[in-house]
Amino acid sequence: MMSPHRKFLFVTLVFFLIYPYVDLQAQRVKKVKFSRHAGAKEINSPLPSDYTDRTFIRGLAGYRNQIDQLVGHVLLIKKEKGKNKKPVILGRYVRKNSPPKMEAIISDKALYSSKIDGSCEFNGHYMIASVNASIESVYELTITDIAMAIIPDSLIPYTEICEAFQNADQADSEVNLYYVKSAKLTTVYTKDYVRIQSATEVSGGDIFGLKGEIYNSSDNYAVNYVVSADIVSLNDMLLLQNCDKKIEEKKIRLAAAEAAKEAAIAAKELQKAKELELKTTKSELAELSKELSKLKKQLEAQSKESKEYQTLALKQALAIDRMKETIQNQAQIEQDIEVAKKERNAAEKVVVLNNEIKKQTNLGVLDLGPMQEGKTKVISSSEELEKKIVKEENAEKE
């Protein structure tokens, strides 16, 4: 047999489970979803430690679309009355050639899914997007990681961090420096359920009963984004590094790089000087080539003129030779004429002499003695005549 108290509880439970459907059908209103299994076990479920162990810092929501840009930053966080104030970003320290990248987290399973009311210990906390349930409302939460970015230890530029923060004053316990090693982007889907007096008030949406109360929501799910980070104390991180050694090694590297740079600059300047010298030499050679070409043309012109002069001189010499030959020929001719003239004159004189001899012969005596004497006179006269002719010729020459 069931006790009267148990019978009352059973009837009440059946009423709340069945009445909404009967009443809504009778009034012909929109059918709603009724969760009959919403009980104390589904309310205020604890968040997983993987989520609560993260660092949630207000003021970083601006990085929700670029959480990879958050990783590598140094944050200054000051506490005030036991609570962290909004962080101050001091600078980012990552390797330029190996920056962290944002990667999508692909998972079909939500990190957390439950309903919370005003008594939940993390109600209104930033880790659930500041969702704040009251005594009159219940929120349904679904939390899912969607992206992350991380920088491996091997890619952290410890030397640069040492240079920047080795001498940072950490005496104030209320002021701390942190390095962001990784970051995650999380979506928080929420739906607000409001407590109602009776299921008859419902005109649509979802409805469920909890602790003897009825809750209804006609809203769609709202989405908010939460940025969480994995931060490490900068002081603790630098204690594991030999900052003095790293800084000294960097100085040596920079000195070597500077020396190499100067050597490269000197080599470049030397190369420029050689190129300039080569350019100057080429220019001088070009000018010299022009001068040589000009001189060659002049020599060719002079040679041409010289050849013309030689040809002209040769022609003149030939003309002179011909003239000499002509003069010589003419002199010979004149000489021959003179000789011929002399011969003719001599012949004429001989003829005259012969005629004279004949004449004297015809006029001479017949006896031999006188003839012989006359002949002697004629010969003597002929010799005198010849001498006279030679004398006249000599006189003409003179």
mmCIF file of C-alpha atoms in Angstrom:
data_model
loop_
_atom_site.group_PDB
_atom_site.id
_atom_site.type_symbol
_atom_site.label_atom_id
_atom_site.label_comp_id
_atom_site.label_asym_id
_atom_site.label_seq_id
_atom_site.Cartn_x
_atom_site.Cartn_y
_atom_site.Cartn_z
ATOM 1 C CA MET A 1 0.000 0.000 0.000
ATOM 2 C CA MET A 2 1.160 3.489 -0.884
ATOM 3 C CA SER A 3 1.121 6.076 1.854
ATOM 4 C CA PRO A 4 -1.106 9.148 1.357
ATOM 5 C CA HIS A 5 1.968 11.388 1.138
ATOM 6 C CA ARG A 6 3.498 9.333 -1.617
ATOM 7 C CA LYS A 7 0.184 9.202 -3.454
ATOM 8 C CA PHE A 8 0.058 13.009 -3.369
ATOM 9 C CA LEU A 9 3.553 13.336 -4.769
ATOM 10 C CA PHE A 10 2.821 10.806 -7.491
ATOM 11 C CA VAL A 11 -0.397 12.528 -8.544
ATOM 12 C CA THR A 12 1.323 15.934 -8.547
ATOM 13 C CA LEU A 13 4.174 14.621 -10.705
ATOM 14 C CA VAL A 14 1.780 13.026 -13.184
ATOM 15 C CA PHE A 15 -0.161 16.267 -13.302
ATOM 16 C CA PHE A 16 2.892 18.304 -14.235
ATOM 17 C CA LEU A 17 3.985 15.743 -16.792
ATOM 18 C CA ILE A 18 0.661 15.301 -18.566
ATOM 19 C CA TYR A 19 -1.325 18.490 -18.010
ATOM 20 C CA PRO A 20 0.599 20.784 -20.332
ATOM 21 C CA TYR A 21 -0.125 18.643 -23.368
ATOM 22 C CA VAL A 22 -3.841 18.226 -22.578
ATOM 23 C CA ASP A 23 -4.304 21.862 -21.772
ATOM 24 C CA LEU A 24 -2.400 23.101 -24.831
ATOM 25 C CA GLN A 25 -4.290 20.760 -27.140
ATOM 26 C CA ALA A 26 -7.608 21.934 -25.702
ATOM 27 C CA GLN A 27 -6.663 25.582 -26.309
ATOM 28 C CA ARG A 28 -5.178 24.732 -29.772
ATOM 29 C CA VAL A 29 -1.990 26.638 -29.147
ATOM 30 C CA LYS A 30 1.431 25.932 -30.654
ATOM 31 C CA LYS A 31 2.909 22.681 -29.427
ATOM 32 C CA VAL A 32 6.001 23.166 -27.272
ATOM 33 C CA LYS A 33 8.893 20.936 -26.297
ATOM 34 C CA PHE A 34 8.692 19.696 -22.727
ATOM 35 C CA SER A 35 11.737 18.237 -21.021
ATOM 36 C CA ARG A 36 10.474 15.668 -18.561
ATOM 37 C CA HIS A 37 13.953 14.685 -17.454
ATOM 38 C CA ALA A 38 15.161 18.082 -16.272
ATOM 39 C CA GLY A 39 15.914 17.568 -12.623
ATOM 40 C CA ALA A 40 18.435 18.360 -9.968
ATOM 41 C CA LYS A 41 21.159 16.283 -11.665
ATOM 42 C CA GLU A 42 21.014 18.525 -14.768
ATOM 43 C CA ILE A 43 21.270 21.786 -12.907
ATOM 44 C CA ASN A 44 24.490 23.546 -11.873
ATOM 45 C CA SER A 45 26.783 20.785 -13.135
ATOM 46 C CA PRO A 46 30.418 21.575 -12.302
ATOM 47 C CA LEU A 47 32.671 22.895 -15.050
ATOM 48 C CA PRO A 48 35.465 20.556 -16.136
ATOM 49 C CA SER A 49 38.877 21.222 -14.576
ATOM 50 C CA ASP A 50 40.409 21.567 -18.066
ATOM 51 C CA TYR A 51 38.314 24.694 -18.368
ATOM 52 C CA THR A 52 38.508 26.135 -14.856
ATOM 53 C CA ASP A 53 42.326 25.764 -14.728
ATOM 54 C CA ARG A 54 42.652 28.301 -17.508
ATOM 55 C CA THR A 55 43.308 31.981 -16.937
ATOM 56 C CA PHE A 56 40.398 34.222 -17.824
ATOM 57 C CA ILE A 57 41.378 37.872 -18.060
ATOM 58 C CA ARG A 58 38.951 40.649 -18.708
ATOM 59 C CA GLY A 59 39.944 43.049 -21.405
ATOM 60 C CA LEU A 60 41.212 40.467 -23.917
ATOM 61 C CA ALA A 61 37.955 39.958 -25.788
ATOM 62 C CA GLY A 62 39.287 42.192 -28.552
ATOM 63 C CA TYR A 63 41.588 39.330 -29.575
ATOM 64 C CA ARG A 64 38.757 36.912 -30.240
ATOM 65 C CA ASN A 65 39.289 37.120 -34.019
ATOM 66 C CA GLN A 66 43.079 36.979 -33.742
ATOM 67 C CA ILE A 67 44.114 35.049 -30.682
ATOM 68 C CA ASP A 68 47.395 34.215 -32.426
ATOM 69 C CA GLN A 69 48.266 37.897 -31.965
ATOM 70 C CA LEU A 70 47.700 37.581 -28.215
ATOM 71 C CA VAL A 71 50.246 34.800 -27.816
ATOM 72 C CA GLY A 72 53.727 36.092 -27.055
ATOM 73 C CA HIS A 73 52.623 39.234 -25.240
ATOM 74 C CA VAL A 74 53.923 40.265 -21.841
ATOM 75 C CA LEU A 75 51.105 41.342 -19.541
ATOM 76 C CA LEU A 76 51.316 43.482 -16.440
ATOM 77 C CA ILE A 77 48.501 42.527 -14.081
ATOM 78 C CA LYS A 78 47.923 44.465 -10.892
ATOM 79 C CA LYS A 79 45.745 43.245 -8.076
ATOM 80 C CA GLU A 80 43.428 45.564 -6.267
ATOM 81 C CA LYS A 81 41.497 44.342 -3.235
ATOM 82 C CA GLY A 82 42.391 40.781 -4.130
ATOM 83 C CA LYS A 83 41.054 41.019 -7.676
ATOM 84 C CA ASN A 84 43.019 41.359 -10.896
ATOM 85 C CA LYS A 85 42.598 44.632 -12.729
ATOM 86 C CA LYS A 86 42.504 44.924 -16.487
ATOM 87 C CA PRO A 87 45.916 43.848 -17.830
ATOM 88 C CA VAL A 88 48.415 46.256 -19.356
ATOM 89 C CA ILE A 89 50.067 44.900 -22.496
ATOM 90 C CA LEU A 90 53.789 45.752 -22.428
ATOM 91 C CA GLY A 91 54.882 44.263 -25.748
ATOM 92 C CA ARG A 92 55.041 41.145 -27.863
ATOM 93 C CA TYR A 93 58.066 38.860 -28.050
ATOM 94 C CA VAL A 94 57.973 36.258 -30.805
ATOM 95 C CA ARG A 95 60.350 35.311 -33.593
ATOM 96 C CA LYS A 96 59.536 37.182 -36.743
ATOM 97 C CA ASN A 97 60.194 34.188 -38.964
ATOM 98 C CA SER A 98 58.157 31.768 -36.795
ATOM 99 C CA PRO A 99 55.091 33.553 -35.356
ATOM 100 C CA PRO A 100 52.358 31.450 -33.710
ATOM 101 C CA LYS A 101 49.341 30.651 -35.838
ATOM 102 C CA MET A 102 45.691 30.238 -34.974
ATOM 103 C CA GLU A 103 44.389 26.706 -35.528
ATOM 104 C CA ALA A 104 40.772 25.589 -35.545
ATOM 105 C CA ILE A 105 39.645 23.008 -32.987
ATOM 106 C CA ILE A 106 37.371 20.526 -34.667
ATOM 107 C CA SER A 107 35.267 18.506 -32.238
ATOM 108 C CA ASP A 108 31.697 17.224 -32.232
ATOM 109 C CA LYS A 109 31.599 17.167 -28.445
ATOM 110 C CA ALA A 110 30.874 20.193 -26.319
ATOM 111 C CA LEU A 111 33.213 20.939 -23.431
ATOM 112 C CA TYR A 112 30.263 21.609 -21.140
ATOM 113 C CA SER A 113 26.469 21.472 -21.360
ATOM 114 C CA SER A 114 24.121 22.106 -18.461
ATOM 115 C CA LYS A 115 21.539 24.463 -16.934
ATOM 116 C CA ILE A 116 22.350 26.855 -14.118
ATOM 117 C CA ASP A 117 20.302 28.943 -11.753
ATOM 118 C CA GLY A 118 21.066 31.784 -9.396
ATOM 119 C CA SER A 119 22.656 29.454 -6.851
ATOM 120 C CA CYS A 120 25.416 28.296 -9.206
ATOM 121 C CA GLU A 121 28.896 29.063 -7.816
ATOM 122 C CA PHE A 122 30.213 30.437 -11.119
ATOM 123 C CA ASN A 123 27.030 32.356 -11.956
ATOM 124 C CA GLY A 124 27.947 35.709 -13.533
ATOM 125 C CA HIS A 125 31.622 34.751 -13.960
ATOM 126 C CA TYR A 126 33.551 35.900 -17.031
ATOM 127 C CA MET A 127 34.375 32.291 -17.901
ATOM 128 C CA ILE A 128 30.709 31.787 -18.838
ATOM 129 C CA ALA A 129 30.490 35.132 -20.654
ATOM 130 C CA SER A 130 29.145 36.800 -17.507
ATOM 131 C CA VAL A 131 25.792 34.991 -17.784
ATOM 132 C CA ASN A 132 23.838 35.869 -14.640
ATOM 133 C CA ALA A 133 20.852 33.716 -13.663
ATOM 134 C CA SER A 134 18.409 35.067 -11.092
ATOM 135 C CA ILE A 135 15.908 33.394 -8.784
ATOM 136 C CA GLU A 136 13.323 33.861 -11.515
ATOM 137 C CA SER A 137 15.396 32.422 -14.375
ATOM 138 C CA VAL A 138 17.496 29.464 -15.471
ATOM 139 C CA TYR A 139 20.141 29.514 -18.189
ATOM 140 C CA GLU A 140 21.102 26.663 -20.445
ATOM 141 C CA LEU A 141 24.844 26.734 -21.201
ATOM 142 C CA THR A 142 26.817 24.997 -23.951
ATOM 143 C CA ILE A 143 30.570 25.670 -23.925
ATOM 144 C CA THR A 144 32.790 24.648 -26.877
ATOM 145 C CA ASP A 145 36.429 25.398 -27.766
ATOM 146 C CA ILE A 146 36.740 26.474 -31.415
ATOM 147 C CA ALA A 147 40.306 27.741 -31.882
ATOM 148 C CA MET A 148 43.701 27.894 -30.230
ATOM 149 C CA ALA A 149 47.203 29.313 -30.743
ATOM 150 C CA ILE A 150 50.405 28.255 -29.003
ATOM 151 C CA ILE A 151 54.089 29.123 -29.119
ATOM 152 C CA PRO A 152 56.519 26.243 -28.385
ATOM 153 C CA ASP A 153 59.353 26.832 -25.913
ATOM 154 C CA SER A 154 61.879 26.396 -28.710
ATOM 155 C CA LEU A 155 60.466 29.446 -30.509
ATOM 156 C CA ILE A 156 60.332 31.804 -27.515
ATOM 157 C CA PRO A 157 62.951 34.598 -27.941
ATOM 158 C CA TYR A 158 64.376 34.340 -24.432
ATOM 159 C CA THR A 159 67.326 36.624 -25.184
ATOM 160 C CA GLU A 160 65.101 39.546 -26.164
ATOM 161 C CA ILE A 161 62.906 38.982 -23.118
ATOM 162 C CA CYS A 162 66.022 38.883 -20.908
ATOM 163 C CA GLU A 163 67.210 42.200 -22.338
ATOM 164 C CA ALA A 164 63.827 43.818 -21.755
ATOM 165 C CA PHE A 165 62.913 42.470 -18.325
ATOM 166 C CA GLN A 166 66.061 41.131 -16.629
ATOM 167 C CA ASN A 167 66.220 44.162 -14.353
ATOM 168 C CA ALA A 168 62.459 44.626 -13.969
ATOM 169 C CA ASP A 169 61.456 45.468 -10.411
ATOM 170 C CA GLN A 170 59.307 42.629 -9.031
ATOM 171 C CA ALA A 171 59.346 43.836 -5.417
ATOM 172 C CA ASP A 172 55.666 44.780 -5.450
ATOM 173 C CA SER A 173 53.732 41.569 -4.876
ATOM 174 C CA GLU A 174 50.561 43.225 -6.151
ATOM 175 C CA VAL A 175 52.111 43.805 -9.580
ATOM 176 C CA ASN A 176 53.053 40.782 -11.665
ATOM 177 C CA LEU A 177 54.427 40.227 -15.150
ATOM 178 C CA TYR A 178 53.228 37.293 -17.232
ATOM 179 C CA TYR A 179 54.082 35.802 -20.613
ATOM 180 C CA VAL A 180 51.228 34.438 -22.749
ATOM 181 C CA LYS A 181 52.279 31.019 -24.054
ATOM 182 C CA SER A 182 48.943 29.978 -25.543
ATOM 183 C CA ALA A 183 45.373 31.159 -25.982
ATOM 184 C CA LYS A 184 42.012 29.565 -26.709
ATOM 185 C CA LEU A 185 38.812 30.922 -28.146
ATOM 186 C CA THR A 186 35.617 29.455 -26.698
ATOM 187 C CA THR A 187 31.962 29.899 -27.643
ATOM 188 C CA VAL A 188 29.322 30.088 -24.895
ATOM 189 C CA TYR A 189 25.825 29.408 -26.220
ATOM 190 C CA THR A 190 23.069 30.439 -23.810
ATOM 191 C CA LYS A 191 19.316 30.294 -23.633
ATOM 192 C CA ASP A 192 17.325 32.104 -20.955
ATOM 193 C CA TYR A 193 14.404 30.265 -19.345
ATOM 194 C CA VAL A 194 11.911 32.266 -17.259
ATOM 195 C CA ARG A 195 9.848 30.808 -14.437
ATOM 196 C CA ILE A 196 6.095 30.809 -15.121
ATOM 197 C CA GLN A 197 3.112 30.132 -12.901
ATOM 198 C CA SER A 198 1.301 27.696 -15.185
ATOM 199 C CA ALA A 199 1.808 25.938 -18.452
ATOM 200 C CA THR A 200 -1.296 27.720 -19.685
ATOM 201 C CA GLU A 201 0.803 30.886 -19.931
ATOM 202 C CA VAL A 202 2.996 29.280 -22.581
ATOM 203 C CA SER A 203 2.399 30.448 -26.154
ATOM 204 C CA GLY A 204 5.420 28.717 -27.692
ATOM 205 C CA GLY A 205 9.028 27.757 -27.215
ATOM 206 C CA ASP A 206 10.617 25.243 -24.832
ATOM 207 C CA ILE A 207 9.305 24.357 -21.403
ATOM 208 C CA PHE A 208 10.563 22.190 -18.555
ATOM 209 C CA GLY A 209 9.908 21.614 -14.904
ATOM 210 C CA LEU A 210 12.511 21.922 -12.150
ATOM 211 C CA LYS A 211 12.121 21.596 -8.375
ATOM 212 C CA GLY A 212 8.368 21.964 -8.660
ATOM 213 C CA GLU A 213 8.648 25.034 -10.885
ATOM 214 C CA ILE A 214 7.902 25.462 -14.579
ATOM 215 C CA TYR A 215 10.316 27.328 -16.873
ATOM 216 C CA ASN A 216 9.748 28.501 -20.430
ATOM 217 C CA SER A 217 11.897 30.117 -23.151
ATOM 218 C CA SER A 218 10.889 31.420 -26.536
ATOM 219 C CA ASP A 219 14.350 32.878 -27.291
ATOM 220 C CA ASN A 220 16.913 31.531 -29.717
ATOM 221 C CA TYR A 221 20.357 30.613 -28.503
ATOM 222 C CA ALA A 222 22.660 33.587 -27.993
ATOM 223 C CA VAL A 223 26.395 33.175 -28.601
ATOM 224 C CA ASN A 224 29.246 34.877 -26.774
ATOM 225 C CA TYR A 225 32.998 34.457 -27.122
ATOM 226 C CA VAL A 226 35.443 33.978 -24.290
ATOM 227 C CA VAL A 227 39.228 34.277 -24.600
ATOM 228 C CA SER A 228 41.330 32.291 -22.135
ATOM 229 C CA ALA A 229 45.105 32.140 -21.885
ATOM 230 C CA ASP A 230 47.918 30.016 -20.538
ATOM 231 C CA ILE A 231 50.224 32.498 -18.836
ATOM 232 C CA VAL A 232 53.463 31.941 -16.922
ATOM 233 C CA SER A 233 55.216 34.214 -14.476
ATOM 234 C CA LEU A 234 57.871 36.133 -16.352
ATOM 235 C CA ASN A 235 60.114 36.122 -13.281
ATOM 236 C CA ASP A 236 59.879 32.331 -12.947
ATOM 237 C CA MET A 237 60.476 31.892 -16.661
ATOM 238 C CA LEU A 238 63.643 34.003 -16.626
ATOM 239 C CA LEU A 239 65.004 32.208 -13.549
ATOM 240 C CA LEU A 240 65.375 29.116 -15.731
ATOM 241 C CA GLN A 241 67.422 31.062 -18.282
ATOM 242 C CA ASN A 242 71.017 32.268 -18.039
ATOM 243 C CA CYS A 243 70.185 35.798 -19.144
ATOM 244 C CA ASP A 244 73.736 37.162 -18.762
ATOM 245 C CA LYS A 245 75.129 34.448 -21.008
ATOM 246 C CA LYS A 246 72.381 34.880 -23.579
ATOM 247 C CA ILE A 247 72.885 38.648 -23.700
ATOM 248 C CA GLU A 248 76.665 38.256 -24.043
ATOM 249 C CA GLU A 249 76.243 35.697 -26.833
ATOM 250 C CA LYS A 250 73.910 38.084 -28.587
ATOM 251 C CA LYS A 251 76.465 40.880 -28.308
ATOM 252 C CA ILE A 252 79.086 38.616 -29.864
ATOM 253 C CA ARG A 253 76.701 37.675 -32.662
ATOM 254 C CA LEU A 254 75.812 41.314 -33.260
ATOM 255 C CA ALA A 255 79.503 42.300 -33.288
ATOM 256 C CA ALA A 256 80.258 39.538 -35.778
ATOM 257 C CA ALA A 257 77.254 40.531 -37.861
ATOM 258 C CA GLU A 258 78.331 44.191 -37.740
ATOM 259 C CA ALA A 259 81.869 43.246 -38.769
ATOM 260 C CA ALA A 260 80.485 41.155 -41.605
ATOM 261 C CA LYS A 261 78.209 44.037 -42.575
ATOM 262 C CA GLU A 262 81.124 46.488 -42.581
ATOM 263 C CA ALA A 263 83.212 44.030 -44.594
ATOM 264 C CA ALA A 264 80.353 43.657 -47.036
ATOM 265 C CA ILE A 265 80.002 47.452 -47.271
ATOM 266 C CA ALA A 266 83.775 47.812 -47.807
ATOM 267 C CA ALA A 267 83.688 45.095 -50.462
ATOM 268 C CA LYS A 268 80.751 46.803 -52.089
ATOM 269 C CA GLU A 269 82.528 50.171 -52.029
ATOM 270 C CA LEU A 270 85.650 48.532 -53.472
ATOM 271 C CA GLN A 271 83.558 46.928 -56.160
ATOM 272 C CA LYS A 272 81.960 50.298 -56.915
ATOM 273 C CA ALA A 273 85.427 51.905 -57.108
ATOM 274 C CA LYS A 274 86.623 49.161 -59.462
ATOM 275 C CA GLU A 275 83.488 49.488 -61.546
ATOM 276 C CA LEU A 276 84.004 53.261 -61.688
ATOM 277 C CA GLU A 277 87.658 52.771 -62.603
ATOM 278 C CA LEU A 278 86.669 50.254 -65.261
ATOM 279 C CA LYS A 279 84.021 52.630 -66.534
ATOM 280 C CA THR A 280 86.564 55.459 -66.658
ATOM 281 C CA THR A 281 89.077 53.232 -68.433
ATOM 282 C CA LYS A 282 86.447 52.166 -70.936
ATOM 283 C CA SER A 283 85.529 55.798 -71.483
ATOM 284 C CA GLU A 284 89.183 56.724 -71.991
ATOM 285 C CA LEU A 285 89.634 53.790 -74.351
ATOM 286 C CA ALA A 286 86.564 54.870 -76.239
ATOM 287 C CA GLU A 287 87.930 58.418 -76.531
ATOM 288 C CA LEU A 288 91.325 57.053 -77.548
ATOM 289 C CA SER A 289 89.640 54.830 -80.104
ATOM 290 C CA LYS A 290 87.844 57.864 -81.477
ATOM 291 C CA GLU A 291 91.118 59.807 -81.648
ATOM 292 C CA LEU A 292 92.870 56.879 -83.322
ATOM 293 C CA SER A 293 90.024 56.563 -85.786
ATOM 294 C CA LYS A 294 90.238 60.292 -86.476
ATOM 295 C CA LEU A 295 94.027 60.122 -86.842
ATOM 296 C CA LYS A 296 93.688 57.111 -89.119
ATOM 297 C CA LYS A 297 91.315 59.045 -91.313
ATOM 298 C CA GLN A 298 93.731 61.965 -91.350
ATOM 299 C CA LEU A 299 96.636 59.664 -92.226
ATOM 300 C CA GLU A 300 94.561 58.041 -94.911
ATOM 301 C CA ALA A 301 93.708 61.482 -96.246
ATOM 302 C CA GLN A 302 97.351 62.535 -96.050
ATOM 303 C CA SER A 303 98.397 59.277 -97.662
ATOM 304 C CA LYS A 304 95.904 59.896 -100.398
ATOM 305 C CA GLU A 305 97.217 63.427 -100.834
ATOM 306 C CA SER A 306 100.805 62.095 -100.739
ATOM 307 C CA LYS A 307 99.966 59.560 -103.412
ATOM 308 C CA GLU A 308 98.376 62.312 -105.441
ATOM 309 C CA TYR A 309 101.488 64.455 -104.877
ATOM 310 C CA GLN A 310 103.716 61.524 -105.839
ATOM 311 C CA THR A 311 101.625 60.899 -108.937
ATOM 312 C CA LEU A 312 101.795 64.586 -109.809
ATOM 313 C CA ALA A 313 105.563 64.688 -109.127
ATOM 314 C CA LEU A 314 106.019 61.593 -111.218
ATOM 315 C CA LYS A 315 104.001 63.127 -113.997
ATOM 316 C CA GLN A 316 106.032 66.316 -113.669
ATOM 317 C CA ALA A 317 109.290 64.320 -113.703
ATOM 318 C CA LEU A 318 108.114 62.429 -116.733
ATOM 319 C CA ALA A 319 107.144 65.687 -118.372
ATOM 320 C CA ILE A 320 110.550 67.135 -117.510
ATOM 321 C CA ASP A 321 112.235 64.026 -118.851
ATOM 322 C CA ARG A 322 110.194 64.277 -122.026
ATOM 323 C CA MET A 323 111.025 67.973 -122.181
ATOM 324 C CA LYS A 324 114.716 67.227 -121.674
ATOM 325 C CA GLU A 325 114.523 64.525 -124.300
ATOM 326 C CA THR A 326 112.743 66.947 -126.603
ATOM 327 C CA ILE A 327 115.373 69.612 -125.921
ATOM 328 C CA GLN A 328 118.128 67.091 -126.416
ATOM 329 C CA ASN A 329 116.492 65.883 -129.607
ATOM 330 C CA GLN A 330 116.051 69.452 -130.723
ATOM 331 C CA ALA A 331 119.705 70.230 -129.890
ATOM 332 C CA GLN A 332 120.788 67.153 -131.767
ATOM 333 C CA ILE A 333 118.628 68.174 -134.669
ATOM 334 C CA GLU A 334 120.037 71.655 -134.543
ATOM 335 C CA GLN A 335 123.539 70.193 -134.292
ATOM 336 C CA ASP A 336 122.818 67.907 -137.188
ATOM 337 C CA ILE A 337 121.443 70.853 -139.128
ATOM 338 C CA GLU A 338 124.524 72.860 -138.222
ATOM 339 C CA VAL A 339 126.784 70.013 -139.273
ATOM 340 C CA ALA A 340 124.801 69.599 -142.446
ATOM 341 C CA LYS A 341 124.972 73.338 -142.953
ATOM 342 C CA LYS A 342 128.722 73.297 -142.414
ATOM 343 C CA GLU A 343 129.076 70.375 -144.720
ATOM 344 C CA ARG A 344 126.960 72.150 -147.286
ATOM 345 C CA ASN A 345 128.989 75.315 -146.893
ATOM 346 C CA ALA A 346 132.186 73.350 -147.099
ATOM 347 C CA ALA A 347 130.893 71.574 -150.182
ATOM 348 C CA GLU A 348 129.879 74.861 -151.697
ATOM 349 C CA LYS A 349 133.282 76.253 -150.916
ATOM 350 C CA VAL A 350 134.908 73.217 -152.428
ATOM 351 C CA VAL A 351 132.775 73.683 -155.484
ATOM 352 C CA VAL A 352 133.752 77.319 -155.568
ATOM 353 C CA LEU A 353 137.378 76.325 -155.072
ATOM 354 C CA ASN A 354 137.184 73.715 -157.740
ATOM 355 C CA ASN A 355 135.609 76.208 -160.025
ATOM 356 C CA GLU A 356 138.384 78.645 -159.152
ATOM 357 C CA ILE A 357 140.973 75.971 -159.763
ATOM 358 C CA LYS A 358 139.397 75.146 -163.064
ATOM 359 C CA LYS A 359 139.317 78.768 -163.944
ATOM 360 C CA GLN A 360 142.909 79.282 -163.024
ATOM 361 C CA THR A 361 143.820 76.105 -164.839
ATOM 362 C CA ASN A 362 142.169 77.342 -167.971
ATOM 363 C CA LEU A 363 143.997 80.621 -167.647
ATOM 364 C CA GLY A 364 147.472 79.134 -166.787
ATOM 365 C CA VAL A 365 150.536 78.541 -169.107
ATOM 366 C CA LEU A 366 151.131 75.256 -170.830
ATOM 367 C CA ASP A 367 154.696 74.521 -169.862
ATOM 368 C CA LEU A 368 155.070 72.126 -167.110
ATOM 369 C CA GLY A 369 157.081 74.295 -164.952
ATOM 370 C CA PRO A 370 154.648 77.056 -164.794
ATOM 371 C CA MET A 371 151.764 74.577 -164.386
ATOM 372 C CA GLN A 372 153.484 72.997 -161.530
ATOM 373 C CA GLU A 373 154.032 76.332 -159.984
ATOM 374 C CA GLY A 374 150.396 77.280 -160.611
ATOM 375 C CA LYS A 375 149.226 74.065 -159.074
ATOM 376 C CA THR A 376 151.232 74.822 -156.006
ATOM 377 C CA LYS A 377 149.677 78.214 -155.771
ATOM 378 C CA VAL A 378 146.205 76.813 -156.204
ATOM 379 C CA ILE A 379 146.722 74.301 -153.402
ATOM 380 C CA SER A 380 148.171 76.983 -151.225
ATOM 381 C CA SER A 381 145.219 79.164 -151.968
ATOM 382 C CA SER A 382 142.832 76.286 -151.130
ATOM 383 C CA GLU A 383 144.476 75.748 -147.787
ATOM 384 C CA GLU A 384 144.275 79.403 -147.017
ATOM 385 C CA LEU A 385 140.617 79.362 -147.984
ATOM 386 C CA GLU A 386 139.857 76.489 -145.637
ATOM 387 C CA LYS A 387 141.621 78.239 -142.768
ATOM 388 C CA LYS A 388 139.661 81.334 -143.571
ATOM 389 C CA ILE A 389 136.395 79.368 -143.470
ATOM 390 C CA VAL A 390 137.295 77.770 -140.060
ATOM 391 C CA LYS A 391 138.214 81.137 -138.703
ATOM 392 C CA GLU A 392 134.890 82.572 -139.790
ATOM 393 C CA GLU A 393 133.038 79.679 -138.192
ATOM 394 C CA ASN A 394 134.899 80.204 -134.919
ATOM 395 C CA ALA A 395 134.094 83.825 -135.033
ATOM 396 C CA GLU A 396 130.383 83.017 -135.514
ATOM 397 C CA LYS A 397 130.441 80.690 -132.529
ATOM 398 C CA GLU A 398 132.022 83.338 -130.375
#
